[in-house]
């Protein structure tokens, strides 16, 4: 059973067990990202940026910055850093030469997969233990949570 925490005016004691379990998963994921970034010699933002490029494909600097929640000047500095480290490259659009997309390098894709695939396989083992009916409920639940998180802004 997850710990219930009271933080003064933001009393969390009324939160349900599922909400607390999701909170714990988010916290564990954040901690894992920090450990993985350290192990791969990157900072969390750079590692997250490469992960976004691997997951969603090439995108502009502004879009990458928006996904990371950083300003365009910071995103430009980030892309410069990723380029220098060999993790990303700028690719000009063949039709509109003014448009530049940022893409992960093959080496960055391989390193990203090597860092994350062991965890993804272990998570897949846990997921395969679900019955088809349980899996359906979990998938719908997680997609609703992802939509909620994606649509929220501080």
PDB file of C-alpha atoms in Angstrom:
ATOM      1  CA  UNK A   1       0.000   0.000   0.000  1.00  0.00           C
ATOM      2  CA  UNK A   2       1.446   3.368  -1.047  1.00  0.00           C
ATOM      3  CA  UNK A   3       2.249   5.979   1.569  1.00  0.00           C
ATOM      4  CA  UNK A   4      -0.272   8.766   1.937  1.00  0.00           C
ATOM      5  CA  UNK A   5       1.400  12.134   2.242  1.00  0.00           C
ATOM      6  CA  UNK A   6       0.014  15.329   3.678  1.00  0.00           C
ATOM      7  CA  UNK A   7       1.651  18.493   2.439  1.00  0.00           C
ATOM      8  CA  UNK A   8      -0.343  21.182   4.219  1.00  0.00           C
ATOM      9  CA  UNK A   9      -2.871  22.897   1.964  1.00  0.00           C
ATOM     10  CA  UNK A  10      -2.265  20.287  -0.763  1.00  0.00           C
ATOM     11  CA  UNK A  11      -3.659  17.345   1.212  1.00  0.00           C
ATOM     12  CA  UNK A  12      -3.072  14.173  -0.793  1.00  0.00           C
ATOM     13  CA  UNK A  13      -4.724  11.854   1.721  1.00  0.00           C
ATOM     14  CA  UNK A  14      -7.897  11.689  -0.367  1.00  0.00           C
ATOM     15  CA  UNK A  15      -6.157  10.334  -3.452  1.00  0.00           C
ATOM     16  CA  UNK A  16      -7.054   6.801  -4.469  1.00  0.00           C
ATOM     17  CA  UNK A  17      -4.641   3.887  -4.477  1.00  0.00           C
ATOM     18  CA  UNK A  18      -4.558   3.804  -8.298  1.00  0.00           C
ATOM     19  CA  UNK A  19      -3.636   7.501  -8.432  1.00  0.00           C
ATOM     20  CA  UNK A  20      -0.874   6.938  -5.887  1.00  0.00           C
ATOM     21  CA  UNK A  21       0.408   3.943  -7.850  1.00  0.00           C
ATOM     22  CA  UNK A  22       0.531   6.077 -11.019  1.00  0.00           C
ATOM     23  CA  UNK A  23       2.375   8.784  -9.056  1.00  0.00           C
ATOM     24  CA  UNK A  24       4.887   6.157  -7.895  1.00  0.00           C
ATOM     25  CA  UNK A  25       5.360   4.929 -11.483  1.00  0.00           C
ATOM     26  CA  UNK A  26       5.975   8.484 -12.697  1.00  0.00           C
ATOM     27  CA  UNK A  27       8.511   9.058  -9.906  1.00  0.00           C
ATOM     28  CA  UNK A  28      10.276   5.759 -10.650  1.00  0.00           C
ATOM     29  CA  UNK A  29      10.424   6.682 -14.338  1.00  0.00           C
ATOM     30  CA  UNK A  30      11.939  10.086 -13.548  1.00  0.00           C
ATOM     31  CA  UNK A  31      14.547   8.477 -11.312  1.00  0.00           C
ATOM     32  CA  UNK A  32      15.320   5.885 -13.983  1.00  0.00           C
ATOM     33  CA  UNK A  33      15.783   8.650 -16.554  1.00  0.00           C
ATOM     34  CA  UNK A  34      18.287  10.340 -14.257  1.00  0.00           C
ATOM     35  CA  UNK A  35      20.227   7.123 -13.677  1.00  0.00           C
ATOM     36  CA  UNK A  36      20.181   6.218 -17.380  1.00  0.00           C
ATOM     37  CA  UNK A  37      21.336   9.692 -18.401  1.00  0.00           C
ATOM     38  CA  UNK A  38      24.212   9.478 -15.927  1.00  0.00           C
ATOM     39  CA  UNK A  39      25.149   5.985 -17.121  1.00  0.00           C
ATOM     40  CA  UNK A  40      25.201   7.136 -20.746  1.00  0.00           C
ATOM     41  CA  UNK A  41      27.132  10.323 -19.972  1.00  0.00           C
ATOM     42  CA  UNK A  42      24.306  12.673 -20.888  1.00  0.00           C
ATOM     43  CA  UNK A  43      22.082  15.049 -19.025  1.00  0.00           C
ATOM     44  CA  UNK A  44      18.381  14.166 -18.743  1.00  0.00           C
ATOM     45  CA  UNK A  45      17.226  16.813 -21.226  1.00  0.00           C
ATOM     46  CA  UNK A  46      19.661  15.669 -23.918  1.00  0.00           C
ATOM     47  CA  UNK A  47      18.762  12.028 -23.377  1.00  0.00           C
ATOM     48  CA  UNK A  48      15.049  12.874 -23.465  1.00  0.00           C
ATOM     49  CA  UNK A  49      15.513  14.860 -26.679  1.00  0.00           C
ATOM     50  CA  UNK A  50      17.246  11.931 -28.377  1.00  0.00           C
ATOM     51  CA  UNK A  51      14.471   9.639 -27.147  1.00  0.00           C
ATOM     52  CA  UNK A  52      11.844  11.950 -28.652  1.00  0.00           C
ATOM     53  CA  UNK A  53      13.686  12.000 -31.975  1.00  0.00           C
ATOM     54  CA  UNK A  54      13.916   8.213 -31.954  1.00  0.00           C
ATOM     55  CA  UNK A  55      10.256   7.778 -30.995  1.00  0.00           C
ATOM     56  CA  UNK A  56       8.628  10.461 -33.149  1.00  0.00           C
ATOM     57  CA  UNK A  57      11.153  10.934 -35.939  1.00  0.00           C
ATOM     58  CA  UNK A  58      12.616  14.126 -37.353  1.00  0.00           C
ATOM     59  CA  UNK A  59      11.170  17.421 -36.156  1.00  0.00           C
ATOM     60  CA  UNK A  60      12.023  21.084 -36.143  1.00  0.00           C
ATOM     61  CA  UNK A  61      13.902  22.799 -33.345  1.00  0.00           C
ATOM     62  CA  UNK A  62      10.759  24.611 -32.173  1.00  0.00           C
ATOM     63  CA  UNK A  63       8.727  21.385 -32.016  1.00  0.00           C
ATOM     64  CA  UNK A  64      11.497  19.614 -30.123  1.00  0.00           C
ATOM     65  CA  UNK A  65      11.687  22.541 -27.712  1.00  0.00           C
ATOM     66  CA  UNK A  66       7.911  22.490 -27.234  1.00  0.00           C
ATOM     67  CA  UNK A  67       7.927  18.756 -26.498  1.00  0.00           C
ATOM     68  CA  UNK A  68      10.679  19.330 -23.919  1.00  0.00           C
ATOM     69  CA  UNK A  69       9.061  22.454 -22.484  1.00  0.00           C
ATOM     70  CA  UNK A  70      12.037  24.698 -23.233  1.00  0.00           C
ATOM     71  CA  UNK A  71      12.348  27.976 -25.139  1.00  0.00           C
ATOM     72  CA  UNK A  72      13.537  28.028 -28.734  1.00  0.00           C
ATOM     73  CA  UNK A  73      16.913  29.572 -27.828  1.00  0.00           C
ATOM     74  CA  UNK A  74      17.491  26.750 -25.330  1.00  0.00           C
ATOM     75  CA  UNK A  75      16.338  24.218 -27.926  1.00  0.00           C
ATOM     76  CA  UNK A  76      18.842  25.608 -30.422  1.00  0.00           C
ATOM     77  CA  UNK A  77      21.640  25.294 -27.857  1.00  0.00           C
ATOM     78  CA  UNK A  78      20.456  21.750 -27.095  1.00  0.00           C
ATOM     79  CA  UNK A  79      20.534  20.770 -30.775  1.00  0.00           C
ATOM     80  CA  UNK A  80      24.002  22.308 -31.132  1.00  0.00           C
ATOM     81  CA  UNK A  81      25.137  20.174 -28.164  1.00  0.00           C
ATOM     82  CA  UNK A  82      23.516  17.013 -29.605  1.00  0.00           C
ATOM     83  CA  UNK A  83      25.167  17.666 -32.968  1.00  0.00           C
ATOM     84  CA  UNK A  84      28.609  18.148 -31.417  1.00  0.00           C
ATOM     85  CA  UNK A  85      28.165  14.901 -29.461  1.00  0.00           C
ATOM     86  CA  UNK A  86      27.124  13.007 -32.613  1.00  0.00           C
ATOM     87  CA  UNK A  87      23.605  12.300 -31.305  1.00  0.00           C
ATOM     88  CA  UNK A  88      21.648  14.398 -33.824  1.00  0.00           C
ATOM     89  CA  UNK A  89      21.998  16.152 -37.117  1.00  0.00           C
ATOM     90  CA  UNK A  90      20.253  18.960 -38.949  1.00  0.00           C
ATOM     91  CA  UNK A  91      18.792  17.900 -42.289  1.00  0.00           C
ATOM     92  CA  UNK A  92      17.544  20.463 -44.813  1.00  0.00           C
ATOM     93  CA  UNK A  93      14.203  19.837 -46.505  1.00  0.00           C
ATOM     94  CA  UNK A  94      14.762  18.927 -50.170  1.00  0.00           C
ATOM     95  CA  UNK A  95      11.881  21.116 -51.336  1.00  0.00           C
ATOM     96  CA  UNK A  96      12.016  24.059 -48.919  1.00  0.00           C
ATOM     97  CA  UNK A  97      15.708  24.592 -48.193  1.00  0.00           C
ATOM     98  CA  UNK A  98      14.815  27.050 -45.399  1.00  0.00           C
ATOM     99  CA  UNK A  99      13.194  24.242 -43.412  1.00  0.00           C
ATOM    100  CA  UNK A 100      15.525  22.162 -41.224  1.00  0.00           C
ATOM    101  CA  UNK A 101      14.595  18.975 -39.412  1.00  0.00           C
ATOM    102  CA  UNK A 102      16.503  17.512 -36.483  1.00  0.00           C
ATOM    103  CA  UNK A 103      17.034  13.770 -36.645  1.00  0.00           C
ATOM    104  CA  UNK A 104      18.746  11.277 -34.364  1.00  0.00           C
ATOM    105  CA  UNK A 105      21.890   9.718 -35.795  1.00  0.00           C
ATOM    106  CA  UNK A 106      22.077   5.964 -36.294  1.00  0.00           C
ATOM    107  CA  UNK A 107      24.561   5.764 -33.414  1.00  0.00           C
ATOM    108  CA  UNK A 108      22.162   7.648 -31.130  1.00  0.00           C
ATOM    109  CA  UNK A 109      19.290   5.344 -32.131  1.00  0.00           C
ATOM    110  CA  UNK A 110      21.395   2.283 -31.315  1.00  0.00           C
ATOM    111  CA  UNK A 111      22.547   3.737 -27.987  1.00  0.00           C
ATOM    112  CA  UNK A 112      18.965   4.683 -27.105  1.00  0.00           C
ATOM    113  CA  UNK A 113      17.752   1.170 -27.827  1.00  0.00           C
ATOM    114  CA  UNK A 114      20.628  -0.412 -25.908  1.00  0.00           C
ATOM    115  CA  UNK A 115      19.845   1.776 -22.895  1.00  0.00           C
ATOM    116  CA  UNK A 116      16.091   1.175 -22.855  1.00  0.00           C
ATOM    117  CA  UNK A 117      15.381  -2.220 -24.456  1.00  0.00           C
ATOM    118  CA  UNK A 118      16.197  -4.299 -21.337  1.00  0.00           C
ATOM    119  CA  UNK A 119      13.590  -2.354 -19.359  1.00  0.00           C
ATOM    120  CA  UNK A 120      11.074  -2.479 -22.202  1.00  0.00           C
ATOM    121  CA  UNK A 121      11.468  -6.275 -22.393  1.00  0.00           C
ATOM    122  CA  UNK A 122      10.956  -6.613 -18.613  1.00  0.00           C
ATOM    123  CA  UNK A 123       7.868  -4.407 -18.830  1.00  0.00           C
ATOM    124  CA  UNK A 124       6.597  -6.557 -21.702  1.00  0.00           C
ATOM    125  CA  UNK A 125       6.969  -9.652 -19.495  1.00  0.00           C
ATOM    126  CA  UNK A 126       4.795  -8.005 -16.825  1.00  0.00           C
ATOM    127  CA  UNK A 127       2.233  -6.976 -19.440  1.00  0.00           C
ATOM    128  CA  UNK A 128       2.066 -10.465 -20.943  1.00  0.00           C
ATOM    129  CA  UNK A 129       0.884 -11.777 -17.563  1.00  0.00           C
ATOM    130  CA  UNK A 130      -2.401  -9.892 -18.068  1.00  0.00           C
ATOM    131  CA  UNK A 131      -5.426 -11.667 -19.441  1.00  0.00           C
ATOM    132  CA  UNK A 132      -6.813 -10.218 -22.686  1.00  0.00           C
ATOM    133  CA  UNK A 133      -9.648  -8.571 -20.721  1.00  0.00           C
ATOM    134  CA  UNK A 134      -7.207  -7.088 -18.182  1.00  0.00           C
ATOM    135  CA  UNK A 135      -4.940  -5.877 -20.968  1.00  0.00           C
ATOM    136  CA  UNK A 136      -7.875  -4.146 -22.658  1.00  0.00           C
ATOM    137  CA  UNK A 137      -8.748  -2.296 -19.433  1.00  0.00           C
ATOM    138  CA  UNK A 138      -5.115  -1.325 -18.806  1.00  0.00           C
ATOM    139  CA  UNK A 139      -4.596  -0.088 -22.380  1.00  0.00           C
ATOM    140  CA  UNK A 140      -7.742   2.074 -22.253  1.00  0.00           C
ATOM    141  CA  UNK A 141      -6.736   3.393 -18.817  1.00  0.00           C
ATOM    142  CA  UNK A 142      -3.174   4.244 -19.831  1.00  0.00           C
ATOM    143  CA  UNK A 143      -4.281   5.907 -23.069  1.00  0.00           C
ATOM    144  CA  UNK A 144      -6.749   8.059 -21.119  1.00  0.00           C
ATOM    145  CA  UNK A 145      -3.987   9.006 -18.664  1.00  0.00           C
ATOM    146  CA  UNK A 146      -1.591   9.794 -21.524  1.00  0.00           C
ATOM    147  CA  UNK A 147      -4.223  12.036 -23.117  1.00  0.00           C
ATOM    148  CA  UNK A 148      -4.803  13.745 -19.775  1.00  0.00           C
ATOM    149  CA  UNK A 149      -1.094  14.315 -19.197  1.00  0.00           C
ATOM    150  CA  UNK A 150      -0.478  15.402 -22.792  1.00  0.00           C
ATOM    151  CA  UNK A 151      -3.348  17.909 -22.638  1.00  0.00           C
ATOM    152  CA  UNK A 152      -2.361  19.491 -19.352  1.00  0.00           C
ATOM    153  CA  UNK A 153      -0.242  22.584 -19.040  1.00  0.00           C
ATOM    154  CA  UNK A 154       1.263  24.031 -15.865  1.00  0.00           C
TER     155      UNK A 154
END
